[in-house]
Amino acid sequence: MNLSMRVTTYATFIKLAGRSFHSVMSTKLPHFAEGEVVKGFGRGSKELGIPTANYPESVVDNLPKEMPLGVYYGWGSVDDGEVYKMVLSVGWNLYYKNTKKSMETYLMHTFNEDFYGSKLKVVMLGYIRPMKDFSSLDELVKAIENDIYVAKQKLDQPENLKYKTNNFFSPSGGKGNEEAEIPETNGPSHISR
């Protein structure tokens, strides 16, 4: 099955299941994920000028199966440090013809060096757009820049700002699998590790 068929098949599945996109999202967000940063495809900084941190397959595989592929916004931190705004793509990058599903996180902060092997925690709060193919690298970069703009606007809203100080981001907040350790969520809480 080619990549565009995967996206189309998923959209058809949602319609056939009689569930709207928003009802699916309301059962999956917020979504909390944590894991070690691993080397990705090496394109974020080099080709795009937008460095991303990548999760290992084990974290990607623990995403809820019904979670749509696409670009999300939320908050993230490295090694229990400061919490930054972030955008995260989930899926197969169609422009690069990826065959492996990935979670690529862009933290809105300039880091002085790579942080492979560090612990990355994120909370995904909202959905920006589905994955799509682009006709040029320039078009892809413009779309990512727009994703960043949208994320900044959304994350300044009070209902999203409160997650910046969520206990999940404290040094002890991400321990264990109990969802009860993640307070102040007005909906489902899911953890991918």
PDB file of N, CA and C in Angstrom, residues 77-129:
ATOM      1  N   SER A  77      10.023  19.192  26.732  1.00  0.00           N
ATOM      2  CA  SER A  77      11.230  19.509  27.501  1.00  0.00           C
ATOM      3  C   SER A  77      12.266  18.407  27.312  1.00  0.00           C
ATOM      4  N   VAL A  78      13.520  18.783  27.519  1.00  0.00           N
ATOM      5  CA  VAL A  78      14.645  17.855  27.402  1.00  0.00           C
ATOM      6  C   VAL A  78      15.264  17.693  28.777  1.00  0.00           C
ATOM      7  N   ASP A  79      15.412  16.446  29.201  1.00  0.00           N
ATOM      8  CA  ASP A  79      16.055  16.124  30.486  1.00  0.00           C
ATOM      9  C   ASP A  79      15.472  16.926  31.653  1.00  0.00           C
ATOM     10  N   ASP A  80      14.144  17.015  31.697  1.00  0.00           N
ATOM     11  CA  ASP A  80      13.423  17.695  32.774  1.00  0.00           C
ATOM     12  C   ASP A  80      13.811  19.163  32.912  1.00  0.00           C
ATOM     13  N   GLY A  81      14.284  19.753  31.813  1.00  0.00           N
ATOM     14  CA  GLY A  81      14.649  21.165  31.827  1.00  0.00           C
ATOM     15  C   GLY A  81      13.458  22.057  31.517  1.00  0.00           C
ATOM     16  N   GLU A  82      13.758  23.235  31.018  1.00  0.00           N
ATOM     17  CA  GLU A  82      12.723  24.214  30.696  1.00  0.00           C
ATOM     18  C   GLU A  82      11.731  23.626  29.675  1.00  0.00           C
ATOM     19  N   VAL A  83      10.482  24.054  29.776  1.00  0.00           N
ATOM     20  CA  VAL A  83       9.419  23.576  28.889  1.00  0.00           C
ATOM     21  C   VAL A  83       9.231  24.601  27.776  1.00  0.00           C
ATOM     22  N   TYR A  84       9.263  24.116  26.524  1.00  0.00           N
ATOM     23  CA  TYR A  84       9.162  24.976  25.347  1.00  0.00           C
ATOM     24  C   TYR A  84       7.950  24.602  24.500  1.00  0.00           C
ATOM     25  N   LYS A  85       7.491  25.562  23.716  1.00  0.00           N
ATOM     26  CA  LYS A  85       6.474  25.272  22.699  1.00  0.00           C
ATOM     27  C   LYS A  85       7.086  24.313  21.683  1.00  0.00           C
ATOM     28  N   MET A  86       6.217  23.480  21.106  1.00  0.00           N
ATOM     29  CA  MET A  86       6.748  22.548  20.114  1.00  0.00           C
ATOM     30  C   MET A  86       5.688  22.226  19.066  1.00  0.00           C
ATOM     31  N   VAL A  87       6.173  21.763  17.904  1.00  0.00           N
ATOM     32  CA  VAL A  87       5.337  21.123  16.894  1.00  0.00           C
ATOM     33  C   VAL A  87       5.934  19.744  16.673  1.00  0.00           C
ATOM     34  N   LEU A  88       5.084  18.803  16.339  1.00  0.00           N
ATOM     35  CA  LEU A  88       5.521  17.409  16.207  1.00  0.00           C
ATOM     36  C   LEU A  88       4.782  16.779  15.031  1.00  0.00           C
ATOM     37  N   SER A  89       5.513  16.119  14.160  1.00  0.00           N
ATOM     38  CA  SER A  89       4.848  15.414  13.068  1.00  0.00           C
ATOM     39  C   SER A  89       4.854  13.926  13.386  1.00  0.00           C
ATOM     40  N   VAL A  90       3.716  13.309  13.101  1.00  0.00           N
ATOM     41  CA  VAL A  90       3.544  11.870  13.295  1.00  0.00           C
ATOM     42  C   VAL A  90       3.193  11.273  11.945  1.00  0.00           C
ATOM     43  N   GLY A  91       4.010  10.353  11.478  1.00  0.00           N
ATOM     44  CA  GLY A  91       3.658   9.679  10.229  1.00  0.00           C
ATOM     45  C   GLY A  91       4.844   9.388   9.344  1.00  0.00           C
ATOM     46  N   TRP A  92       4.520   9.189   8.091  1.00  0.00           N
ATOM     47  CA  TRP A  92       5.502   8.941   7.050  1.00  0.00           C
ATOM     48  C   TRP A  92       5.619  10.231   6.280  1.00  0.00           C
ATOM     49  N   ASN A  93       6.804  10.831   6.265  1.00  0.00           N
ATOM     50  CA  ASN A  93       6.978  12.084   5.548  1.00  0.00           C
ATOM     51  C   ASN A  93       6.845  11.804   4.060  1.00  0.00           C
ATOM     52  N   LEU A  94       5.762  12.301   3.469  1.00  0.00           N
ATOM     53  CA  LEU A  94       5.458  11.999   2.067  1.00  0.00           C
ATOM     54  C   LEU A  94       6.448  12.635   1.104  1.00  0.00           C
ATOM     55  N   TYR A  95       6.942  13.824   1.415  1.00  0.00           N
ATOM     56  CA  TYR A  95       7.899  14.492   0.529  1.00  0.00           C
ATOM     57  C   TYR A  95       9.163  13.644   0.374  1.00  0.00           C
ATOM     58  N   TYR A  96       9.613  13.057   1.476  1.00  0.00           N
ATOM     59  CA  TYR A  96      10.835  12.258   1.449  1.00  0.00           C
ATOM     60  C   TYR A  96      10.568  10.772   1.190  1.00  0.00           C
ATOM     61  N   LYS A  97       9.329  10.413   0.998  1.00  0.00           N
ATOM     62  CA  LYS A  97       8.951   9.015   0.692  1.00  0.00           C
ATOM     63  C   LYS A  97       9.406   8.052   1.789  1.00  0.00           C
ATOM     64  N   ASN A  98       9.267   8.487   3.055  1.00  0.00           N
ATOM     65  CA  ASN A  98       9.652   7.622   4.179  1.00  0.00           C
ATOM     66  C   ASN A  98       8.826   6.342   4.172  1.00  0.00           C
ATOM     67  N   THR A  99       9.431   5.271   4.610  1.00  0.00           N
ATOM     68  CA  THR A  99       8.724   3.997   4.748  1.00  0.00           C
ATOM     69  C   THR A  99       8.560   3.615   6.212  1.00  0.00           C
ATOM     70  N   LYS A 100       9.150   4.407   7.094  1.00  0.00           N
ATOM     71  CA  LYS A 100       9.078   4.138   8.525  1.00  0.00           C
ATOM     72  C   LYS A 100       8.335   5.275   9.223  1.00  0.00           C
ATOM     73  N   LYS A 101       7.298   4.921   9.997  1.00  0.00           N
ATOM     74  CA  LYS A 101       6.540   5.921  10.740  1.00  0.00           C
ATOM     75  C   LYS A 101       7.445   6.533  11.803  1.00  0.00           C
ATOM     76  N   SER A 102       7.344   7.848  11.973  1.00  0.00           N
ATOM     77  CA  SER A 102       8.210   8.528  12.930  1.00  0.00           C
ATOM     78  C   SER A 102       7.433   9.598  13.692  1.00  0.00           C
ATOM     79  N   MET A 103       8.040  10.050  14.778  1.00  0.00           N
ATOM     80  CA  MET A 103       7.584  11.203  15.556  1.00  0.00           C
ATOM     81  C   MET A 103       8.764  12.166  15.596  1.00  0.00           C
ATOM     82  N   GLU A 104       8.646  13.274  14.876  1.00  0.00           N
ATOM     83  CA  GLU A 104       9.717  14.253  14.788  1.00  0.00           C
ATOM     84  C   GLU A 104       9.268  15.535  15.493  1.00  0.00           C
ATOM     85  N   THR A 105      10.009  15.930  16.522  1.00  0.00           N
ATOM     86  CA  THR A 105       9.635  17.065  17.367  1.00  0.00           C
ATOM     87  C   THR A 105      10.554  18.250  17.123  1.00  0.00           C
ATOM     88  N   TYR A 106       9.952  19.403  16.885  1.00  0.00           N
ATOM     89  CA  TYR A 106      10.704  20.650  16.799  1.00  0.00           C
ATOM     90  C   TYR A 106      10.362  21.476  18.030  1.00  0.00           C
ATOM     91  N   LEU A 107      11.351  21.658  18.915  1.00  0.00           N
ATOM     92  CA  LEU A 107      11.188  22.499  20.099  1.00  0.00           C
ATOM     93  C   LEU A 107      11.556  23.932  19.711  1.00  0.00           C
ATOM     94  N   MET A 108      10.710  24.884  20.075  1.00  0.00           N
ATOM     95  CA  MET A 108      10.917  26.281  19.694  1.00  0.00           C
ATOM     96  C   MET A 108      11.915  26.952  20.631  1.00  0.00           C
ATOM     97  N   HIS A 109      13.147  26.539  20.460  1.00  0.00           N
ATOM     98  CA  HIS A 109      14.264  27.042  21.260  1.00  0.00           C
ATOM     99  C   HIS A 109      15.534  26.731  20.490  1.00  0.00           C
ATOM    100  N   THR A 110      16.530  27.584  20.634  1.00  0.00           N
ATOM    101  CA  THR A 110      17.818  27.324  19.997  1.00  0.00           C
ATOM    102  C   THR A 110      18.724  26.623  21.001  1.00  0.00           C
ATOM    103  N   PHE A 111      19.062  25.377  20.697  1.00  0.00           N
ATOM    104  CA  PHE A 111      19.962  24.605  21.562  1.00  0.00           C
ATOM    105  C   PHE A 111      21.378  24.732  21.020  1.00  0.00           C
ATOM    106  N   ASN A 112      22.362  24.763  21.906  1.00  0.00           N
ATOM    107  CA  ASN A 112      23.757  24.930  21.500  1.00  0.00           C
ATOM    108  C   ASN A 112      24.358  23.670  20.899  1.00  0.00           C
ATOM    109  N   GLU A 113      23.779  22.522  21.225  1.00  0.00           N
ATOM    110  CA  GLU A 113      24.331  21.263  20.707  1.00  0.00           C
ATOM    111  C   GLU A 113      23.233  20.222  20.613  1.00  0.00           C
ATOM    112  N   ASP A 114      23.534  19.137  19.905  1.00  0.00           N
ATOM    113  CA  ASP A 114      22.590  18.025  19.803  1.00  0.00           C
ATOM    114  C   ASP A 114      22.368  17.413  21.179  1.00  0.00           C
ATOM    115  N   PHE A 115      21.232  16.760  21.349  1.00  0.00           N
ATOM    116  CA  PHE A 115      20.961  16.112  22.635  1.00  0.00           C
ATOM    117  C   PHE A 115      20.512  14.666  22.453  1.00  0.00           C
ATOM    118  N   TYR A 116      21.191  13.954  21.559  1.00  0.00           N
ATOM    119  CA  TYR A 116      20.931  12.520  21.404  1.00  0.00           C
ATOM    120  C   TYR A 116      21.169  11.816  22.732  1.00  0.00           C
ATOM    121  N   GLY A 117      20.300  10.865  23.063  1.00  0.00           N
ATOM    122  CA  GLY A 117      20.421  10.131  24.311  1.00  0.00           C
ATOM    123  C   GLY A 117      19.726  10.805  25.475  1.00  0.00           C
ATOM    124  N   SER A 118      19.295  12.045  25.298  1.00  0.00           N
ATOM    125  CA  SER A 118      18.569  12.762  26.357  1.00  0.00           C
ATOM    126  C   SER A 118      17.119  12.297  26.403  1.00  0.00           C
ATOM    127  N   LYS A 119      16.461  12.602  27.523  1.00  0.00           N
ATOM    128  CA  LYS A 119      15.049  12.256  27.673  1.00  0.00           C
ATOM    129  C   LYS A 119      14.204  13.415  27.167  1.00  0.00           C
ATOM    130  N   LEU A 120      13.325  13.134  26.212  1.00  0.00           N
ATOM    131  CA  LEU A 120      12.413  14.120  25.659  1.00  0.00           C
ATOM    132  C   LEU A 120      11.003  13.797  26.130  1.00  0.00           C
ATOM    133  N   LYS A 121      10.352  14.800  26.741  1.00  0.00           N
ATOM    134  CA  LYS A 121       8.958  14.666  27.153  1.00  0.00           C
ATOM    135  C   LYS A 121       8.138  15.659  26.349  1.00  0.00           C
ATOM    136  N   VAL A 122       6.992  15.216  25.834  1.00  0.00           N
ATOM    137  CA  VAL A 122       6.087  16.120  25.135  1.00  0.00           C
ATOM    138  C   VAL A 122       4.653  15.832  25.547  1.00  0.00           C
ATOM    139  N   VAL A 123       3.834  16.862  25.462  1.00  0.00           N
ATOM    140  CA  VAL A 123       2.390  16.694  25.564  1.00  0.00           C
ATOM    141  C   VAL A 123       1.812  17.270  24.275  1.00  0.00           C
ATOM    142  N   MET A 124       1.101  16.433  23.539  1.00  0.00           N
ATOM    143  CA  MET A 124       0.443  16.835  22.300  1.00  0.00           C
ATOM    144  C   MET A 124      -0.958  17.322  22.672  1.00  0.00           C
ATOM    145  N   LEU A 125      -1.261  18.575  22.324  1.00  0.00           N
ATOM    146  CA  LEU A 125      -2.524  19.176  22.741  1.00  0.00           C
ATOM    147  C   LEU A 125      -3.512  19.385  21.600  1.00  0.00           C
ATOM    148  N   GLY A 126      -3.020  19.592  20.408  1.00  0.00           N
ATOM    149  CA  GLY A 126      -3.927  19.879  19.298  1.00  0.00           C
ATOM    150  C   GLY A 126      -3.348  19.457  17.966  1.00  0.00           C
ATOM    151  N   TYR A 127      -4.230  19.380  16.995  1.00  0.00           N
ATOM    152  CA  TYR A 127      -3.904  18.924  15.648  1.00  0.00           C
ATOM    153  C   TYR A 127      -3.895  20.129  14.718  1.00  0.00           C
ATOM    154  N   ILE A 128      -2.841  20.273  13.916  1.00  0.00           N
ATOM    155  CA  ILE A 128      -2.740  21.389  12.983  1.00  0.00           C
ATOM    156  C   ILE A 128      -3.198  20.985  11.583  1.00  0.00           C
ATOM    157  N   ARG A 129      -2.641  19.891  11.059  1.00  0.00           N
ATOM    158  CA  ARG A 129      -2.978  19.487   9.690  1.00  0.00           C
ATOM    159  C   ARG A 129      -2.565  18.039   9.445  1.00  0.00           C
TER     160      ARG A 129
END
